[in-house]
mmCIF file of C-alpha atoms in Angstrom:
data_model
loop_
_atom_site.group_PDB
_atom_site.id
_atom_site.type_symbol
_atom_site.label_atom_id
_atom_site.label_comp_id
_atom_site.label_asym_id
_atom_site.label_seq_id
_atom_site.Cartn_x
_atom_site.Cartn_y
_atom_site.Cartn_z
ATOM 1 C CA GLY A 6 -1.841 2.354 12.681
ATOM 2 C CA ALA A 7 -1.476 -0.566 15.638
ATOM 3 C CA ALA A 8 0.495 -1.244 18.605
ATOM 4 C CA ASP A 9 3.373 -2.993 16.296
ATOM 5 C CA TRP A 10 4.116 0.036 14.617
ATOM 6 C CA PHE A 11 7.265 2.330 15.808
ATOM 7 C CA GLY A 12 8.423 3.686 13.120
ATOM 8 C CA PRO A 13 9.024 3.382 9.489
ATOM 9 C CA ALA A 14 9.044 -0.338 7.621
ATOM 10 C CA GLU A 15 12.232 -1.411 5.623
ATOM 11 C CA ASN A 16 10.848 0.391 2.222
ATOM 12 C CA GLY A 17 10.399 3.801 4.226
ATOM 13 C CA GLU A 18 6.394 3.741 4.921
ATOM 14 C CA LEU A 19 4.965 4.405 8.222
ATOM 15 C CA ARG A 20 1.863 3.746 9.457
ATOM 16 C CA ARG A 21 0.781 6.494 12.469
ATOM 17 C CA HIS A 22 -0.914 4.927 15.735
ATOM 18 C CA ALA A 23 -4.830 4.927 15.656
ATOM 19 C CA SER A 24 -6.206 8.796 15.590
ATOM 20 C CA ILE A 25 -8.999 10.427 13.577
ATOM 21 C CA LEU A 26 -9.565 14.679 13.431
ATOM 22 C CA ALA A 27 -13.242 14.928 12.674
ATOM 23 C CA ASP A 28 -13.860 18.678 11.481
ATOM 24 C CA GLU A 29 -10.642 19.596 11.855
ATOM 25 C CA LYS A 30 -11.806 20.407 15.181
ATOM 26 C CA VAL A 31 -12.312 17.308 17.651
ATOM 27 C CA LEU A 32 -9.357 14.636 17.573
ATOM 28 C CA PHE A 33 -10.553 10.862 18.496
ATOM 29 C CA ASP A 34 -7.421 9.479 20.083
ATOM 30 C CA PHE A 35 -4.058 10.984 20.240
ATOM 31 C CA THR A 36 0.141 10.153 20.967
ATOM 32 C CA PRO A 37 3.436 12.042 20.038
ATOM 33 C CA SER A 38 2.893 9.725 16.317
ATOM 34 C CA ALA A 39 0.516 12.056 14.674
ATOM 35 C CA ALA A 40 1.523 15.593 16.319
ATOM 36 C CA ASP A 41 3.013 16.328 12.904
ATOM 37 C CA MET A 42 -0.352 15.263 11.452
ATOM 38 C CA VAL A 43 -2.096 18.245 13.231
ATOM 39 C CA PRO A 44 -2.933 20.128 10.530
ATOM 40 C CA GLU A 45 -1.175 23.792 10.244
ATOM 41 C CA GLY A 46 -2.556 26.346 12.281
ATOM 42 C CA ALA A 47 -5.419 24.008 13.660
ATOM 43 C CA ASN A 48 -6.474 24.790 16.906
ATOM 44 C CA VAL A 49 -7.917 21.997 18.730
ATOM 45 C CA GLU A 50 -9.232 21.570 22.356
ATOM 46 C CA VAL A 51 -11.254 18.474 21.975
ATOM 47 C CA VAL A 52 -10.035 15.009 22.626
ATOM 48 C CA PHE A 53 -12.189 11.893 23.050
ATOM 49 C CA PHE A 54 -9.918 8.793 23.493
ATOM 50 C CA THR A 55 -11.602 5.068 23.351
ATOM 51 C CA HIS A 56 -9.070 4.074 25.708
ATOM 52 C CA SER A 57 -5.579 3.893 28.448
ATOM 53 C CA HIS A 58 -3.693 1.779 25.653
ATOM 54 C CA SER A 59 -0.393 3.928 25.017
ATOM 55 C CA ASP A 60 -0.853 3.585 21.125
ATOM 56 C CA HIS A 61 -4.032 5.632 21.573
ATOM 57 C CA TYR A 62 -3.642 7.708 24.559
ATOM 58 C CA ASP A 63 -0.933 9.654 25.714
ATOM 59 C CA PRO A 64 -1.308 12.814 28.373
ATOM 60 C CA LYS A 65 1.556 15.091 27.684
ATOM 61 C CA ALA A 66 1.432 14.892 24.316
ATOM 62 C CA THR A 67 -2.390 16.288 24.689
ATOM 63 C CA LEU A 68 -1.219 18.549 26.623
ATOM 64 C CA GLU A 69 1.485 19.891 24.419
ATOM 65 C CA LEU A 70 -1.384 20.404 21.759
ATOM 66 C CA GLY A 71 -2.745 22.360 24.160
ATOM 67 C CA VAL A 72 -6.179 20.503 24.139
ATOM 68 C CA LYS A 73 -8.669 21.988 26.553
ATOM 69 C CA ARG A 74 -11.107 19.459 27.214
ATOM 70 C CA VAL A 75 -10.598 15.353 27.317
ATOM 71 C CA TYR A 76 -13.458 12.769 27.237
ATOM 72 C CA LEU A 77 -13.402 9.318 28.561
ATOM 73 C CA GLY A 78 -14.504 6.576 29.779
ATOM 74 C CA GLU A 79 -15.752 7.258 33.884
ATOM 75 C CA THR A 80 -14.595 3.963 34.695
ATOM 76 C CA TRP A 81 -10.894 4.941 34.343
ATOM 77 C CA LEU A 82 -11.079 9.036 35.377
ATOM 78 C CA GLU A 83 -9.282 8.684 38.508
ATOM 79 C CA ARG A 84 -5.992 7.462 36.452
ATOM 80 C CA ALA A 85 -6.701 9.633 34.163
ATOM 81 C CA GLN A 86 -6.591 12.400 36.517
ATOM 82 C CA HIS A 87 -3.438 11.514 37.985
ATOM 83 C CA ASP A 88 -1.804 11.076 34.571
ATOM 84 C CA PHE A 89 -2.795 14.505 33.399
ATOM 85 C CA GLN A 90 -1.817 15.870 36.470
ATOM 86 C CA ARG A 91 1.706 13.828 36.250
ATOM 87 C CA ALA A 92 1.865 15.622 32.210
ATOM 88 C CA SER A 93 1.316 19.230 33.926
ATOM 89 C CA GLU A 94 4.202 19.501 35.899
ATOM 90 C CA GLN A 95 6.264 17.717 33.319
ATOM 91 C CA THR A 96 5.382 20.015 30.555
ATOM 92 C CA GLY A 97 4.213 23.098 32.693
ATOM 93 C CA LYS A 98 1.241 23.062 30.436
ATOM 94 C CA PRO A 99 -2.301 23.842 32.607
ATOM 95 C CA VAL A 100 -4.495 20.541 33.694
ATOM 96 C CA PRO A 101 -7.269 19.977 31.308
ATOM 97 C CA GLU A 102 -11.128 19.539 31.917
ATOM 98 C CA ILE A 103 -12.128 15.907 32.339
ATOM 99 C CA ILE A 104 -14.957 14.073 31.452
ATOM 100 C CA PRO A 105 -16.158 10.807 32.367
ATOM 101 C CA LEU A 106 -18.566 9.413 30.092
ATOM 102 C CA LYS A 107 -21.431 6.767 30.376
ATOM 103 C CA PHE A 108 -21.835 4.199 27.388
ATOM 104 C CA GLY A 109 -25.004 6.062 25.119
ATOM 105 C CA GLN A 110 -23.879 9.416 27.398
ATOM 106 C CA SER A 111 -24.087 12.059 23.962
ATOM 107 C CA VAL A 112 -22.221 15.323 24.470
ATOM 108 C CA GLU A 113 -21.963 17.580 21.731
ATOM 109 C CA GLU A 114 -18.781 19.147 19.999
ATOM 110 C CA HIS A 115 -18.329 21.715 17.198
ATOM 111 C CA GLY A 116 -21.553 20.735 15.576
ATOM 112 C CA ILE A 117 -20.932 16.922 16.228
ATOM 113 C CA LYS A 118 -22.656 14.954 18.231
ATOM 114 C CA VAL A 119 -20.716 12.270 19.653
ATOM 115 C CA THR A 120 -22.100 9.023 21.971
ATOM 116 C CA PRO A 121 -20.062 6.456 23.366
ATOM 117 C CA LEU A 122 -20.700 2.825 22.713
ATOM 118 C CA PRO A 123 -19.035 -0.124 24.297
ATOM 119 C CA ALA A 124 -16.277 -2.142 23.112
ATOM 120 C CA ASN A 125 -15.118 -5.442 23.178
ATOM 121 C CA HIS A 126 -11.846 -4.646 24.029
ATOM 122 C CA ALA A 127 -9.394 -4.667 27.217
ATOM 123 C CA SER A 128 -6.736 -2.372 29.333
ATOM 124 C CA ASN A 129 -3.945 -3.707 31.098
ATOM 125 C CA VAL A 130 -6.948 -2.514 34.447
ATOM 126 C CA ALA A 131 -9.566 -5.196 34.426
ATOM 127 C CA SER A 132 -12.106 -2.361 36.432
ATOM 128 C CA GLU A 133 -12.145 -0.037 32.340
ATOM 129 C CA LEU A 134 -14.404 -0.348 30.152
ATOM 130 C CA THR A 135 -13.417 0.947 26.581
ATOM 131 C CA LEU A 136 -15.270 3.002 24.328
ATOM 132 C CA ILE A 137 -15.854 2.603 20.784
ATOM 133 C CA TYR A 138 -17.853 5.977 19.111
ATOM 134 C CA LEU A 139 -20.888 7.324 17.213
ATOM 135 C CA LEU A 140 -20.207 10.530 15.477
ATOM 136 C CA GLU A 141 -23.836 12.486 14.178
ATOM 137 C CA LYS A 142 -23.770 15.593 11.753
ATOM 138 C CA ASP A 143 -26.827 16.501 10.276
ATOM 139 C CA SER A 144 -28.203 13.278 8.692
ATOM 140 C CA THR A 145 -23.896 12.048 8.686
ATOM 141 C CA ARG A 146 -24.097 8.889 10.993
ATOM 142 C CA LEU A 147 -20.898 7.839 11.101
ATOM 143 C CA LEU A 148 -19.764 4.715 13.609
ATOM 144 C CA TYR A 149 -15.915 4.987 14.429
ATOM 145 C CA ALA A 150 -14.618 1.499 16.288
ATOM 146 C CA THR A 151 -11.148 0.527 16.605
ATOM 147 C CA ASP A 152 -9.530 -1.697 19.006
ATOM 148 C CA THR A 153 -12.414 -3.659 19.495
ATOM 149 C CA ALA A 154 -13.613 -7.965 18.491
ATOM 150 C CA GLY A 155 -16.606 -6.833 16.296
ATOM 151 C CA LEU A 156 -19.516 -4.978 17.475
ATOM 152 C CA THR A 157 -21.662 -5.807 20.424
ATOM 153 C CA ALA A 158 -25.453 -6.164 20.662
ATOM 154 C CA ILE A 159 -25.483 -2.911 23.684
ATOM 155 C CA ALA A 160 -23.314 -0.487 21.721
ATOM 156 C CA LEU A 161 -25.350 -1.346 17.986
ATOM 157 C CA GLY A 162 -28.716 -1.229 20.293
ATOM 158 C CA LEU A 163 -27.350 2.416 21.296
ATOM 159 C CA ALA A 164 -26.176 3.144 17.966
ATOM 160 C CA GLY A 165 -30.251 2.367 16.937
ATOM 161 C CA VAL A 166 -28.694 0.201 14.836
ATOM 162 C CA GLY A 167 -29.219 -3.114 16.581
ATOM 163 C CA GLN A 168 -31.156 -6.430 16.375
ATOM 164 C CA PHE A 169 -34.324 -4.942 18.612
ATOM 165 C CA SER A 170 -33.976 -0.988 17.957
ATOM 166 C CA ARG A 171 -37.013 0.226 17.693
ATOM 167 C CA GLU A 172 -36.318 3.714 15.980
ATOM 168 C CA ARG A 173 -35.668 2.983 12.125
ATOM 169 C CA LYS A 174 -31.442 4.589 12.186
ATOM 170 C CA PHE A 175 -29.295 3.866 9.738
ATOM 171 C CA LEU A 176 -25.505 4.264 9.478
ATOM 172 C CA THR A 177 -24.151 6.214 6.859
ATOM 173 C CA GLY A 178 -20.097 6.134 7.056
ATOM 174 C CA ILE A 179 -17.901 2.772 9.119
ATOM 175 C CA ILE A 180 -14.035 3.520 10.628
ATOM 176 C CA MET A 181 -13.403 0.175 11.940
ATOM 177 C CA GLU A 182 -10.404 -1.578 12.831
ATOM 178 C CA ALA A 183 -8.979 -4.847 10.651
ATOM 179 C CA ASN A 184 -5.496 -5.673 12.817
ATOM 180 C CA MET A 185 -5.186 -8.815 11.296
ATOM 181 C CA ALA A 186 -5.746 -9.517 7.520
ATOM 182 C CA PRO A 187 -7.510 -11.856 5.233
ATOM 183 C CA GLY A 188 -7.640 -15.452 6.139
ATOM 184 C CA TYR A 189 -5.180 -14.820 9.422
ATOM 185 C CA GLN A 190 -4.873 -17.751 11.484
ATOM 186 C CA PRO A 191 -6.941 -17.344 14.423
ATOM 187 C CA ASP A 192 -5.210 -16.712 17.949
ATOM 188 C CA GLN A 193 -5.894 -14.909 20.881
ATOM 189 C CA ARG A 194 -6.322 -11.135 19.552
ATOM 190 C CA MET A 195 -9.439 -12.400 17.895
ATOM 191 C CA PHE A 196 -10.871 -11.889 21.531
ATOM 192 C CA ALA A 197 -9.590 -8.300 21.970
ATOM 193 C CA HIS A 198 -9.379 -7.063 17.662
ATOM 194 C CA SER A 199 -11.389 -7.766 14.735
ATOM 195 C CA SER A 200 -10.084 -9.015 11.150
ATOM 196 C CA VAL A 201 -10.971 -7.863 7.432
ATOM 197 C CA ASP A 202 -12.453 -11.041 7.261
ATOM 198 C CA LEU A 203 -14.723 -10.215 10.703
ATOM 199 C CA VAL A 204 -15.339 -6.427 9.107
ATOM 200 C CA GLU A 205 -16.374 -7.930 5.764
ATOM 201 C CA SER A 206 -18.900 -10.269 7.253
ATOM 202 C CA THR A 207 -20.161 -7.391 9.670
ATOM 203 C CA VAL A 208 -20.437 -4.615 6.891
ATOM 204 C CA LYS A 209 -22.338 -7.496 4.614
ATOM 205 C CA ILE A 210 -25.010 -8.090 7.333
ATOM 206 C CA LEU A 211 -25.591 -4.278 8.329
ATOM 207 C CA THR A 212 -25.803 -3.529 4.437
ATOM 208 C CA GLN A 213 -28.408 -6.552 3.910
ATOM 209 C CA THR A 214 -30.360 -5.327 7.089
ATOM 210 C CA ARG A 215 -30.225 -1.769 6.026
ATOM 211 C CA LYS A 216 -28.690 -0.765 8.924
ATOM 212 C CA TYR A 217 -25.815 0.585 7.124
ATOM 213 C CA VAL A 218 -26.825 2.648 3.847
ATOM 214 C CA PRO A 219 -23.786 4.686 2.719
ATOM 215 C CA VAL A 220 -24.323 6.266 -0.390
ATOM 216 C CA GLU A 221 -22.963 4.806 -3.528
ATOM 217 C CA GLY A 222 -19.228 4.858 -3.929
ATOM 218 C CA GLN A 223 -18.307 5.176 -0.378
ATOM 219 C CA LYS A 224 -16.085 3.048 1.384
ATOM 220 C CA VAL A 225 -15.641 1.520 5.043
ATOM 221 C CA TYR A 226 -12.531 2.706 5.981
ATOM 222 C CA LEU A 227 -9.754 0.533 7.952
ATOM 223 C CA THR A 228 -8.065 1.427 10.576
ATOM 224 C CA HIS A 229 -4.997 -0.052 13.773
ATOM 225 C CA LEU A 230 -3.760 -2.518 10.684
ATOM 226 C CA SER A 231 -1.180 -4.734 12.307
ATOM 227 C CA LYS A 232 3.291 -4.143 11.203
ATOM 228 C CA SER A 233 2.948 -8.052 11.299
ATOM 229 C CA GLU A 234 -0.059 -8.679 9.212
ATOM 230 C CA TYR A 235 0.420 -5.985 6.158
ATOM 231 C CA GLY A 236 3.110 -5.638 4.238
ATOM 232 C CA PRO A 237 3.060 -2.078 1.832
ATOM 233 C CA GLN A 238 -0.070 0.409 1.249
ATOM 234 C CA ALA A 239 0.518 -0.878 -2.662
ATOM 235 C CA GLU A 240 0.081 -4.926 -1.564
ATOM 236 C CA VAL A 241 -2.392 -4.048 1.185
ATOM 237 C CA ASP A 242 -5.023 -2.148 -1.343
ATOM 238 C CA ARG A 243 -4.693 -5.671 -3.945
ATOM 239 C CA ILE A 244 -6.268 -7.630 -0.928
ATOM 240 C CA ILE A 245 -8.750 -5.687 0.761
ATOM 241 C CA PRO A 246 -11.701 -6.734 -0.592
ATOM 242 C CA GLU A 247 -14.565 -3.758 -1.749
ATOM 243 C CA PRO A 248 -15.936 -2.234 -0.694
ATOM 244 C CA LEU A 249 -13.090 -1.886 2.815
ATOM 245 C CA LYS A 250 -10.523 0.501 2.265
ATOM 246 C CA ALA A 251 -7.232 0.759 3.751
ATOM 247 C CA ALA A 252 -6.130 3.779 6.103
ATOM 248 C CA TYR A 253 -3.343 5.831 5.278
ATOM 249 C CA ASP A 254 -1.576 8.304 7.038
ATOM 250 C CA GLY A 255 -2.839 11.847 5.776
ATOM 251 C CA LEU A 256 -5.912 10.197 4.331
ATOM 252 C CA GLU A 257 -9.106 12.892 3.994
ATOM 253 C CA VAL A 258 -12.041 11.284 3.778
ATOM 254 C CA VAL A 259 -15.561 13.252 3.322
ATOM 255 C CA PHE A 260 -18.537 11.149 4.329
ATOM 256 C CA ARG A 261 -21.686 12.046 2.872
ATOM 257 C CA GLU A 262 -25.233 12.240 4.113
ATOM 258 C CA LYS A 263 -28.057 9.859 2.503
ATOM 259 C CA LYS A 264 -30.714 11.244 0.759
ATOM 260 C CA ASP A 265 -33.254 10.513 -1.470
ATOM 261 C CA GLY A 266 -32.056 10.745 -5.058
ATOM 262 C CA GLY A 267 -29.278 12.886 -3.764
ATOM 263 C CA SER A 268 -26.483 13.504 -0.932
ATOM 264 C CA GLY A 269 -25.074 16.632 0.444
ATOM 265 C CA GLN A 270 -21.401 17.180 1.745
ATOM 266 C CA THR A 271 -21.842 17.002 6.195
ATOM 267 C CA GLY A 272 -18.053 16.831 7.110
ATOM 268 C CA CYS A 273 -14.489 16.185 6.364
ATOM 269 C CA LEU A 274 -12.976 13.508 8.733
ATOM 270 C CA LYS A 275 -9.108 13.269 8.616
ATOM 271 C CA ASP A 276 -7.484 9.942 9.176
ATOM 272 C CA GLY A 277 -3.762 9.934 11.354
ATOM 273 C CA HIS A 278 -2.927 6.323 9.525
#
């Protein structure tokens, strides 16, 4: 999904706003466009928001889902409190617990350790610092990086995979935005968003330095694809280079941990686009 998808394309295809559901329990970003993608019978109580742009954040839809805890960056806590109070008055639903996060401050929800990291992005509010997230379960370490122009050195360091990180950690899964298609002509989006070419380079460097060590055949999933840059899914699949893979509505991915001589299933993620 991306900000410029406001309905189906001419061929009927639809790419909803960027949102993922980890282990059918923990959401990352949520808007009305993804409401019909929540699995039937799921009782989602937790949402982590990356930032306050309307294609990622919608308090009213969050309340209607029945969410009880909301996590977001500490720099826009007061705004979020105001937004959710207003949404509560509109819907009659109670205001959830709103929990502010600092960079590198890990929390655990439903067996998943979540660590907020700084994104290279900006919202409409100058003081807001936007987030990407590291998800950890057992030996799986998944980076969810939407709305960020590449990966910052600080984010990589907090994830334990930076150039000067003392710990020998690595990522086993990556989901990263690729707002712009391969070979796009640079414009002002390059200061806030990533392209396929940038993601490809990032994955190559992390792989070469053994900071990204996936099991054989594991894809790097691309999210936040711009409607103005991409055609139908079949066409997107033809132009995306390996090991990258464009996500689509309803995609379900099982990430596996890296082990000596084998792999083990550790978690499931449902990708809303």
